[in-house]
Tab-separated table of C-alpha atoms in Angstrom:
chain	number	residue	atom	x	y	z
A	267	MET	CA	-0.057	-0.074	0.084
A	268	ALA	CA	2.845	2.283	0.841
A	269	GLU	CA	4.453	1.726	-2.373
A	270	SER	CA	1.399	2.589	-4.154
A	271	VAL	CA	1.080	5.904	-2.521
A	272	ASN	CA	4.750	6.627	-3.183
A	273	ALA	CA	4.488	5.820	-6.823
A	274	ALA	CA	1.279	8.059	-7.135
A	275	GLY	CA	3.264	10.816	-5.318
A	276	ASP	CA	6.242	10.427	-7.424
A	277	GLY	CA	4.065	10.380	-10.603
A	278	LEU	CA	2.579	13.885	-9.688
A	279	LYS	CA	6.068	15.164	-8.811
A	280	VAL	CA	7.496	14.005	-12.298
A	281	ALA	CA	4.414	15.584	-14.003
A	282	GLN	CA	4.746	18.830	-12.074
A	283	GLU	CA	8.316	19.171	-12.797
A	284	ALA	CA	7.703	18.605	-16.529
A	285	VAL	CA	5.184	21.166	-16.622
A	286	ASP	CA	7.371	23.622	-14.742
A	287	LYS	CA	10.320	22.834	-17.155
A	288	LEU	CA	7.968	23.631	-20.031
A	289	TYR	CA	7.171	27.165	-18.641
A	290	ASP	CA	10.956	27.739	-17.841
A	291	PHE	CA	11.799	27.037	-21.422
A	292	ARG	CA	9.279	29.602	-22.582
A	293	ASP	CA	10.003	32.273	-20.010
A	294	HIS	CA	13.749	32.068	-20.203
A	295	TYR	CA	13.972	31.415	-23.871
A	296	PHE	CA	16.125	34.507	-24.686
A	297	GLU	CA	18.688	33.598	-21.919
A	298	ARG	CA	19.290	30.346	-23.785
A	299	ASN	CA	18.910	31.504	-27.384
A	300	ASP	CA	20.072	34.568	-29.589
A	301	LEU	CA	17.477	37.229	-30.223
A	302	SER	CA	17.834	36.288	-33.973
A	303	ARG	CA	15.710	33.082	-32.964
A	304	ALA	CA	12.834	35.210	-31.906
A	305	ILE	CA	10.919	34.282	-34.971
A	306	ASN	CA	11.304	30.512	-34.024
A	307	LYS	CA	10.292	30.883	-30.260
A	308	THR	CA	6.574	29.966	-30.779
A	309	ASP	CA	7.550	26.880	-32.866
A	310	ASP	CA	10.124	25.630	-30.267
A	311	VAL	CA	7.572	26.222	-27.397
A	312	MET	CA	5.075	24.251	-29.403
A	313	LYS	CA	7.454	21.276	-29.780
A	314	GLU	CA	8.372	21.392	-26.070
A	315	MET	CA	4.493	21.583	-25.278
A	316	GLY	CA	4.116	18.294	-27.474
A	317	ARG	CA	6.747	16.564	-25.768
A	318	THR	CA	5.312	17.571	-22.399
A	319	LEU	CA	1.892	16.415	-23.220
A	320	SER	CA	3.297	13.114	-24.451
A	321	LEU	CA	4.899	12.562	-21.026
A	322	LEU	CA	1.530	13.459	-19.287
A	323	ASN	CA	-0.337	11.119	-21.342
A	324	GLY	CA	1.960	8.311	-20.437
A	325	MET	CA	1.375	9.048	-16.821
A	326	GLN	CA	-2.415	9.354	-16.530
A	327	ASP	CA	-2.690	6.269	-14.616
A	328	LYS	CA	0.341	7.081	-12.377
A	329	VAL	CA	-1.217	10.274	-10.912
A	330	GLN	CA	-3.962	9.607	-8.521
A	331	ASN	CA	-5.136	13.123	-7.856
A	332	LYS	CA	-7.139	13.659	-11.180
A	333	ALA	CA	-7.761	17.232	-10.482
A	334	MET	CA	-4.109	17.925	-10.444
A	335	TYR	CA	-3.489	15.735	-13.520
A	336	LEU	CA	-6.105	17.764	-15.471
A	337	MET	CA	-4.751	21.089	-14.233
A	338	LEU	CA	-1.274	20.236	-15.394
A	339	GLN	CA	-2.738	19.064	-18.747
A	340	GLY	CA	-4.595	22.218	-19.173
A	341	LYS	CA	-1.735	24.393	-18.122
A	342	THR	CA	0.455	22.685	-20.723
A	343	LEU	CA	-2.101	23.474	-23.499
A	344	ASN	CA	-2.520	27.004	-22.121
A	345	ILE	CA	1.082	28.172	-22.627
A	346	LEU	CA	0.657	29.784	-25.960
A	347	PRO	CA	-1.005	33.152	-26.265
A	348	LYS	CA	-3.864	32.200	-28.243
A	349	TYR	CA	-6.954	30.427	-26.645
A	350	ASP	CA	-7.032	26.577	-26.717
A	351	SER	CA	-10.418	24.602	-26.251
A	352	GLY	CA	-8.592	21.577	-24.997
A	353	ALA	CA	-6.947	23.634	-22.148
A	354	TYR	CA	-10.434	24.943	-21.318
A	355	ASP	CA	-12.021	21.406	-21.236
A	356	ALA	CA	-9.159	20.146	-19.079
A	357	LEU	CA	-9.314	23.056	-16.561
A	358	SER	CA	-13.021	23.100	-16.333
A	359	LYS	CA	-12.987	19.436	-15.299
A	360	ALA	CA	-10.093	20.245	-12.830
A	361	VAL	CA	-12.118	22.854	-11.015
A	362	LYS	CA	-15.229	20.735	-10.813
A	363	LEU	CA	-13.264	17.907	-9.237
A	364	ASP	CA	-11.543	20.254	-6.770
A	365	PRO	CA	-13.143	23.685	-6.503
A	366	LYS	CA	-10.205	24.751	-4.130
A	367	LEU	CA	-7.543	24.114	-6.647
A	368	VAL	CA	-6.285	27.929	-7.012
A	369	GLU	CA	-4.003	27.398	-9.878
A	370	ALA	CA	-6.553	25.666	-12.064
A	371	TRP	CA	-8.972	28.740	-11.364
A	372	ASN	CA	-5.997	31.068	-12.299
A	373	GLN	CA	-5.371	29.070	-15.582
A	374	LEU	CA	-9.080	28.678	-16.433
A	375	GLY	CA	-9.353	32.535	-15.991
A	376	GLU	CA	-6.554	32.954	-18.611
A	377	CYS	CA	-8.384	30.763	-20.936
A	378	TYR	CA	-11.357	32.952	-20.602
A	379	TRP	CA	-9.258	36.122	-20.957
A	380	LYS	CA	-7.767	34.771	-24.167
A	381	ASN	CA	-11.253	33.915	-25.466
A	382	LYS	CA	-12.440	37.651	-24.633
A	383	ASP	CA	-14.733	36.435	-22.002
A	384	ILE	CA	-14.138	39.094	-19.440
A	385	ASP	CA	-16.882	38.462	-17.024
A	386	SER	CA	-15.916	34.629	-16.697
A	387	ALA	CA	-12.265	35.628	-16.404
A	388	LYS	CA	-13.036	37.944	-13.377
A	389	ASN	CA	-15.199	35.294	-11.761
A	390	CYS	CA	-12.262	32.840	-11.893
A	391	PHE	CA	-9.782	35.121	-10.392
A	392	THR	CA	-12.292	36.471	-7.711
A	393	GLY	CA	-13.078	32.860	-6.916
A	394	ALA	CA	-9.439	31.908	-6.591
A	395	LEU	CA	-8.728	34.889	-4.260
A	396	ASN	CA	-11.775	33.502	-1.994
A	397	HIS	CA	-9.494	30.473	-1.345
A	398	SER	CA	-6.192	32.164	-1.286
A	399	ARG	CA	-4.628	35.721	-1.658
A	400	ASN	CA	-1.919	35.023	-4.481
A	401	LYS	CA	-0.154	37.290	-6.637
A	402	VAL	CA	-1.162	35.633	-9.810
A	403	SER	CA	-4.909	35.960	-9.168
A	404	LEU	CA	-4.366	39.669	-8.022
A	405	ARG	CA	-2.322	40.801	-11.036
A	406	ASN	CA	-4.698	38.947	-13.370
A	407	LEU	CA	-7.822	40.558	-11.769
A	408	SER	CA	-5.979	43.870	-11.964
A	409	MET	CA	-5.735	43.203	-15.757
A	410	VAL	CA	-9.533	42.275	-16.074
A	411	LEU	CA	-10.602	45.271	-14.067
A	412	ARG	CA	-9.104	47.702	-16.610
A	413	GLN	CA	-11.549	46.365	-19.202
A	414	ILE	CA	-14.657	47.056	-17.141
A	415	GLY	CA	-16.871	50.025	-16.979
A	416	SER	CA	-19.815	51.133	-18.911
A	417	ASP	CA	-19.115	54.865	-18.440
A	418	PRO	CA	-16.095	57.111	-17.769
A	419	SER	CA	-16.629	57.375	-14.004
A	420	GLU	CA	-17.071	53.674	-13.595
A	421	LYS	CA	-14.156	52.890	-15.693
A	422	ILE	CA	-11.976	55.384	-13.560
A	423	LYS	CA	-13.095	53.594	-10.294
A	424	CYS	CA	-12.152	50.150	-11.894
A	425	ILE	CA	-8.933	51.327	-12.959
A	426	GLN	CA	-8.110	52.720	-9.454
A	427	GLU	CA	-9.122	49.371	-8.100
A	428	SER	CA	-6.789	47.605	-10.488
A	429	VAL	CA	-3.832	49.794	-9.389
A	430	ASP	CA	-4.643	48.953	-5.735
A	431	ILE	CA	-4.791	45.151	-6.380
A	432	ALA	CA	-1.684	45.353	-8.707
A	433	LYS	CA	0.001	46.942	-5.725
A	434	GLU	CA	-0.993	44.113	-3.350
A	435	ALA	CA	0.496	41.555	-5.872
A	436	VAL	CA	3.787	43.431	-6.030
A	437	GLN	CA	4.151	43.424	-2.167
A	438	MET	CA	3.638	39.656	-2.146
A	439	ASP	CA	6.725	39.273	-4.068
A	440	LEU	CA	8.970	42.394	-4.730
A	441	LYS	CA	11.185	40.508	-7.104
A	442	ASP	CA	8.448	39.521	-9.496
A	443	GLY	CA	8.847	41.483	-12.809
A	444	THR	CA	5.459	40.338	-14.080
A	445	SER	CA	3.557	41.860	-11.022
A	446	TRP	CA	5.506	45.131	-11.659
A	447	PHE	CA	4.895	45.212	-15.241
A	448	ILE	CA	1.117	44.814	-14.634
A	449	LEU	CA	1.272	47.526	-11.968
A	450	GLY	CA	2.878	49.751	-14.618
A	451	ASN	CA	0.074	48.976	-16.930
A	452	ALA	CA	-2.373	49.984	-14.437
A	453	TYR	CA	-0.680	53.366	-13.666
A	454	LEU	CA	-0.506	53.901	-17.391
A	455	SER	CA	-4.302	53.409	-17.764
A	456	LEU	CA	-5.129	55.567	-14.779
A	457	PHE	CA	-2.623	58.515	-16.188
A	458	PHE	CA	-4.791	58.603	-19.344
A	459	ALA	CA	-8.109	58.042	-17.745
A	460	ALA	CA	-7.848	60.336	-14.792
A	461	GLY	CA	-6.227	63.679	-15.515
A	462	GLN	CA	-2.970	62.938	-16.791
A	463	SER	CA	-1.007	63.561	-13.445
A	464	ALA	CA	2.741	63.808	-13.965
A	465	GLN	CA	3.112	61.932	-10.747
A	466	ILE	CA	1.159	58.946	-11.957
A	467	LEU	CA	3.288	58.739	-14.958
A	468	MET	CA	6.403	58.804	-12.971
A	469	GLN	CA	4.934	55.924	-10.835
A	470	CYS	CA	4.264	53.943	-14.159
A	471	LEU	CA	7.741	54.337	-15.441
A	472	LYS	CA	9.206	53.304	-12.060
A	473	ALA	CA	7.126	50.205	-12.168
A	474	TYR	CA	8.316	49.395	-15.754
A	475	THR	CA	12.042	49.866	-14.429
A	476	GLN	CA	11.557	47.524	-11.611
A	477	ALA	CA	9.941	44.854	-14.153
A	478	GLU	CA	12.867	45.210	-16.301
A	479	ARG	CA	15.139	44.019	-13.562
A	480	ASP	CA	13.482	40.649	-13.868
A	481	SER	CA	14.822	38.448	-16.905
A	482	VAL	CA	11.311	36.999	-17.505
A	483	ALA	CA	9.458	40.459	-17.793
A	484	ASN	CA	12.448	42.024	-19.506
A	485	CYS	CA	11.796	39.532	-22.321
A	486	ASN	CA	8.139	40.465	-22.642
A	487	PRO	CA	7.639	42.525	-25.697
A	488	ASP	CA	4.453	44.270	-24.069
A	489	LEU	CA	6.667	45.752	-21.346
A	490	HIS	CA	8.835	47.648	-24.066
A	491	PHE	CA	5.894	48.503	-26.149
A	492	ASN	CA	3.684	49.942	-23.493
A	493	ARG	CA	6.569	51.761	-21.999
A	494	SER	CA	7.218	53.231	-25.346
A	495	ILE	CA	3.619	54.564	-25.486
A	496	ALA	CA	4.384	56.367	-22.303
A	497	TYR	CA	7.838	57.706	-23.675
A	498	LYS	CA	6.128	58.867	-26.787
A	499	TYR	CA	3.469	60.702	-24.668
A	500	GLN	CA	6.323	62.344	-22.574
A	501	GLU	CA	7.942	63.170	-26.006
A	502	GLU	CA	10.939	61.196	-25.211
A	503	TYR	CA	11.175	60.229	-28.867
A	504	GLN	CA	14.574	58.506	-28.678
A	505	LEU	CA	13.456	56.074	-25.913
A	506	ALA	CA	10.164	55.334	-27.603
A	507	LEU	CA	11.938	54.321	-30.889
A	508	ILE	CA	14.261	52.237	-28.911
A	509	GLY	CA	11.308	50.358	-27.177
A	510	PHE	CA	9.319	49.820	-30.229
A	511	THR	CA	12.400	48.394	-31.705
A	512	ARG	CA	13.045	46.025	-28.796
A	513	ALA	CA	9.411	44.991	-28.752
A	514	SER	CA	9.465	43.969	-32.406
A	515	ALA	CA	12.719	42.186	-32.097
A	516	LEU	CA	11.219	39.973	-29.183
A	517	ASP	CA	8.286	39.209	-31.218
A	518	PRO	CA	8.675	39.432	-35.037
A	519	THR	CA	5.383	38.251	-35.860
A	520	TRP	CA	3.548	41.024	-33.856
A	521	SER	CA	2.878	43.861	-36.366
A	522	GLU	CA	1.815	46.785	-33.972
A	523	PRO	CA	5.474	47.810	-32.788
A	524	LYS	CA	6.606	47.885	-36.242
A	525	ASP	CA	3.571	50.029	-37.325
A	526	LYS	CA	3.984	52.347	-34.191
A	527	LEU	CA	7.745	52.676	-34.985
A	528	LYS	CA	7.058	53.706	-38.547
A	529	GLU	CA	4.252	56.242	-37.468
A	530	LEU	CA	6.652	57.884	-35.034
A	531	VAL	CA	9.383	58.045	-37.639
A	532	ASP	CA	7.100	59.468	-40.153
A	533	TYR	CA	5.854	61.960	-37.762
A	534	LEU	CA	9.248	63.170	-36.732
A	535	ALA	CA	10.179	63.525	-40.385
A	536	LYS	CA	6.895	65.491	-41.230
A	537	VAL	CA	7.280	67.935	-38.161
A	538	THR	CA	11.032	68.470	-38.654
A	539	ASP	CA	10.396	69.313	-42.396
A	540	LEU	CA	7.376	71.482	-41.802
A	541	VAL	CA	9.263	73.467	-38.815
A	542	ASN	CA	12.431	73.905	-41.010
A	543	HIS	CA	10.376	75.223	-43.980
A	544	LYS	CA	7.966	77.213	-41.805
A	545	GLY	CA	4.894	75.225	-42.939
A	546	LYS	CA	5.980	75.489	-46.708
A	547	LEU	CA	4.108	78.823	-47.164
A	548	LYS	CA	5.198	80.857	-49.812
A	549	SER	CA	7.426	83.808	-49.013
A	550	LYS	CA	4.830	86.508	-49.577
A	551	ARG	CA	2.224	84.979	-47.435
A	552	LEU	CA	4.554	84.020	-44.645
A	553	GLN	CA	5.630	87.628	-44.594
A	554	GLY	CA	2.206	88.815	-44.469
A	555	LEU	CA	1.321	86.621	-41.525
A	556	ILE	CA	4.394	87.699	-39.450
A	557	LYS	CA	3.583	91.526	-40.132
A	558	SER	CA	-0.105	90.885	-39.009
A	559	LEU	CA	1.149	90.057	-35.525
A	560	HIS	CA	-0.077	92.460	-32.875
A	561	GLU	CA	0.247	92.496	-29.186
A	562	LYS	CA	-3.496	93.052	-28.950
A	563	ASP	CA	-3.940	89.398	-29.957
A	564	LEU	CA	-2.491	88.474	-26.684
A	565	GLY	CA	-5.984	89.143	-25.407
A	566	PRO	CA	-6.090	88.545	-21.462
A	567	TYR	CA	-2.288	87.818	-21.452
A	568	GLY	CA	-1.412	91.297	-22.661
A	569	GLY	CA	-0.444	94.224	-20.503
A	570	GLY	CA	2.335	92.421	-18.456
A	571	SER	CA	0.175	90.416	-16.311
A	572	TYR	CA	-2.730	87.832	-16.004
A	573	THR	CA	-5.459	87.197	-13.427
A	574	SER	CA	-5.717	83.505	-12.884
A	575	PRO	CA	-9.254	81.625	-12.335
A	576	LYS	CA	-8.159	81.737	-8.532
A	577	GLY	CA	-7.857	85.499	-8.646
A	578	ASP	CA	-4.103	85.557	-8.504
A	579	THR	CA	-2.126	88.134	-10.458
A	580	ILE	CA	0.558	86.386	-12.523
A	581	LYS	CA	3.311	88.232	-14.301
A	582	LEU	CA	3.597	87.624	-18.056
A	583	ASN	CA	6.547	89.044	-20.040
A	584	TYR	CA	5.897	88.841	-23.724
A	585	MET	CA	9.075	87.167	-25.358
A	586	GLN	CA	10.169	85.837	-28.693
A	587	LEU	CA	10.549	82.070	-29.253
A	588	ASN	CA	14.251	82.168	-29.508
A	589	GLN	CA	14.487	83.852	-26.079
A	590	LEU	CA	12.858	80.840	-24.544
A	591	ALA	CA	15.005	78.581	-22.232
A	592	ILE	CA	14.564	74.622	-22.522
A	593	GLY	CA	12.019	73.763	-19.974
A	594	LEU	CA	9.493	75.790	-18.114
A	595	ASN	CA	9.414	79.392	-18.941
A	596	THR	CA	7.536	81.039	-15.889
A	597	GLU	CA	6.177	84.408	-16.130
A	598	THR	CA	6.421	84.361	-19.785
A	599	VAL	CA	3.997	84.464	-22.730
A	600	VAL	CA	4.817	83.752	-26.422
A	601	MET	CA	2.674	84.464	-29.463
A	602	GLY	CA	2.811	83.168	-33.084
A	603	LYS	CA	0.934	82.996	-36.243
A	604	VAL	CA	-0.100	79.278	-37.415
A	605	VAL	CA	1.640	78.324	-40.637
A	606	CYS	CA	0.568	74.574	-40.668
A	607	SER	CA	-0.965	71.707	-39.001
A	608	VAL	CA	0.618	68.296	-38.963
A	609	THR	CA	-1.920	65.569	-40.020
A	610	ILE	CA	-1.334	62.152	-38.495
A	611	ASP	CA	-3.628	59.078	-37.872
A	612	GLU	CA	-3.736	59.584	-34.031
A	613	ALA	CA	-5.727	62.341	-32.601
A	614	VAL	CA	-3.188	62.862	-29.625
A	615	PRO	CA	-1.352	65.149	-29.783
A	616	PHE	CA	-2.550	67.913	-32.052
A	617	THR	CA	0.433	69.273	-33.632
A	618	PHE	CA	0.905	72.600	-35.510
A	619	ALA	CA	3.685	74.896	-36.213
A	620	MET	CA	3.792	78.812	-35.615
A	621	VAL	CA	6.074	81.519	-36.457
A	622	ASP	CA	6.845	84.618	-34.200
A	623	SER	CA	7.397	88.237	-35.304
A	624	GLN	CA	11.058	87.405	-35.812
A	625	GLY	CA	10.110	84.556	-38.095
A	626	THR	CA	11.264	81.796	-35.728
A	627	CYS	CA	9.341	78.641	-36.026
A	628	PHE	CA	8.455	76.147	-33.230
A	629	ALA	CA	6.402	73.075	-33.255
A	630	VAL	CA	3.535	73.086	-30.858
A	631	THR	CA	1.914	69.869	-29.353
A	632	VAL	CA	-1.566	70.213	-27.579
A	633	TYR	CA	-2.817	67.448	-25.533
A	634	ASN	CA	-6.368	66.866	-24.249
A	635	ILE	CA	-7.984	68.789	-27.189
A	636	ALA	CA	-11.504	67.893	-28.136
A	637	GLN	CA	-11.894	65.812	-31.191
A	638	GLY	CA	-12.447	67.892	-34.344
A	639	TYR	CA	-11.075	71.000	-32.856
A	640	GLY	CA	-7.660	72.649	-33.832
A	641	VAL	CA	-6.244	75.830	-35.040
A	642	ILE	CA	-5.808	76.757	-38.849
A	643	ILE	CA	-3.307	78.619	-40.915
A	644	GLY	CA	-3.417	82.304	-40.133
A	645	ASP	CA	-4.689	81.874	-36.415
A	646	THR	CA	-2.792	83.871	-33.815
A	647	VAL	CA	-1.927	81.786	-30.809
A	648	ALA	CA	-0.655	82.947	-27.597
A	649	ILE	CA	0.852	80.416	-25.016
A	650	PRO	CA	1.531	81.487	-21.353
A	651	GLU	CA	4.560	79.931	-19.272
A	652	PRO	CA	5.486	77.865	-22.361
A	653	PHE	CA	7.461	74.309	-21.947
A	654	ALA	CA	10.159	74.446	-24.378
A	655	GLN	CA	11.947	71.347	-25.877
A	656	LEU	CA	14.805	70.662	-28.202
A	657	ASN	CA	13.959	67.536	-29.876
A	658	GLN	CA	17.105	65.605	-31.314
A	659	VAL	CA	16.449	62.066	-32.531
A	660	GLU	CA	18.350	59.349	-34.449
A	661	LYS	CA	16.874	56.412	-36.238
A	662	GLY	CA	19.429	54.518	-38.549
A	663	GLU	CA	20.857	57.217	-40.902
A	664	LYS	CA	17.859	59.540	-40.118
A	665	ASN	CA	18.373	62.616	-37.915
A	666	PHE	CA	15.475	64.804	-36.717
A	667	LYS	CA	15.894	68.082	-34.957
A	668	PHE	CA	13.393	70.728	-34.097
A	669	TYR	CA	12.224	72.956	-31.255
A	670	SER	CA	8.807	72.677	-29.842
A	671	LEU	CA	6.229	73.814	-27.220
A	672	ARG	CA	4.297	71.254	-25.227
A	673	VAL	CA	0.839	72.376	-24.022
A	674	GLU	CA	-0.948	69.975	-21.820
A	675	THR	CA	-4.570	71.551	-22.149
A	676	PRO	CA	-5.990	73.923	-24.847
A	677	LEU	CA	-7.675	75.960	-22.100
A	678	VAL	CA	-4.455	77.902	-21.405
A	679	MET	CA	-4.417	78.952	-25.170
A	680	VAL	CA	-5.493	82.240	-26.421
A	681	VAL	CA	-6.474	82.071	-30.090
A	682	ASN	CA	-7.149	85.162	-32.037
A	683	GLY	CA	-7.341	87.225	-28.878
A	684	LYS	CA	-9.790	84.964	-27.005
A	685	LYS	CA	-9.325	82.268	-24.360
A	686	LEU	CA	-10.572	78.890	-25.371
A	687	GLY	CA	-13.687	77.375	-23.598
A	688	ILE	CA	-13.934	74.320	-21.714
A	689	GLU	CA	-15.687	72.605	-24.702
A	690	LYS	CA	-12.319	72.480	-26.286
A	691	GLN	CA	-10.853	70.222	-23.935
A	692	ALA	CA	-11.061	66.389	-23.877
A	693	PRO	CA	-9.172	63.575	-22.152
A	694	SER	CA	-6.611	61.558	-24.105
A	695	LEU	CA	-7.415	57.869	-24.528
A	696	LEU	CA	-4.911	55.131	-24.558
A	697	THR	CA	-5.004	51.458	-25.266
A	698	VAL	CA	-2.700	49.427	-23.004
A	699	SER	CA	-1.356	46.388	-24.852
A	700	ALA	CA	-2.430	43.278	-23.226
A	701	LYS	CA	-1.013	40.933	-25.776
A	702	SER	CA	0.885	38.677	-23.179
A	703	GLU	CA	-0.444	39.869	-19.853
C-alpha cells in the first residue's frame, strides 16, 4: 500500500516538474537563445509542449489526483498566447473535481481572457482569491478590471481598483517582474483616464523599470511596447523608438510595434520638415502673416500680467521664441501665427507649427484637445508659461531636430485674442497592450 502511495506521489512530482520545465523553457527562452531566433520561439515552445503532453499522457494512470493531473494538462495546453479549447476543457474538469484548486482557477481565468470572455475571467480570479490571496490571481484581476466600466466614472473607479490590487500583488513578491509590469500598465491606464498627472506617469515608469530587472519580464515585448507609449506621450522620442524596436525584435510576428515605430518616424520627419520650412508657405504669404502679428492678440495675456481663475495676479513678459530657455518658462508668454498643422492618424497630440514676429518657427503639441477642434493657418496663438523642448532624435541614418512647445491643455491658449472654452478640452484615450499579460 505504501509503495502505491509513493508511486502516485512520484508520478505527480514528475508531471509537475515536466510542466514547470516547459514554462521555464518559454519564460527564459532568450537567456538560452540569441535574439535572432525570436521568429522561432513559438514553434520551439510548441515542440516542447508536444513533448510535455506525451509525457503526461503516459502518466495518466500514475497520478491518482485527477484534478491535479487535469490542471497540469490544461496548463500545458494553455502556454501559448492563443485560446485553446483543449486547455479550457481540462481546466473546467479540474475545478469541478477540486473547487479549491487555485492554480486551476487561475489557468481557467486566463483561458477565458484569451477567449475575450471578461466576466468569466473575472469570476475565476475572484473565486481563486476567495480560497487564497495570491499574486497571480491579484495581477490577473487587475488586468481584467481595466477592461470593465460602462461609463467614464465607473471605468476610472475600476482602473483605480486595478492599481490597488496590482500593488498588493507586488507586495507579495517584490522581485516578480510580471507583477511590476502589470502595476505599470495599471498606472498607465490611470494616467490617461484620470487627469494625466505627472506623478502617476512617474509611478508608471518606475514600475516598468522594476519589471525590467526581472529577466522574464524584460523579455516580454508588451513591457517595451507599453513603456514606449508612455515615452512617446512624454515626447521622449528617442527612448520610444528604442522600445518599439526592442518589442518588435522580441516578437517579429507582432505587427503593432513595427507600425508604431514607422508612425513615429514618419511623424518626426514630417514635423522636422514643416518646422524647418515654416509650413512650406510661400514667402509673400509668410511675411504677410508675420507682419500681421499685434500684441493686442495676446488678449487677456497682454499688459504684463494675467489674473488666474483663482484670482491670483501672474506676471507675464512677452518674449520671442528664440529667447526661451529649454524647460518651463515661468512668467512668460509667447505668440505666433499658425503656418501649418501636422496631419497624423492619431488624435493625440494635435500638432501645429507657428512663427513669431522674428520669423522663428516652433512646433506646438497640444494634449487633451476635443476631437475635431484645432487651429488653422493664419490663426494667432498665445501660450503662457510655455514648456520648450529641443528634440534631437536618430533612427538609423535619419536625424531629426526641431524645437517645440508642449501644451497640456488647450484651455491655457489664447486664439485670435480669446481664451478657449472648456468645450475645447477632452481627455486623451490610450489602449494598453495586453498581448501577453
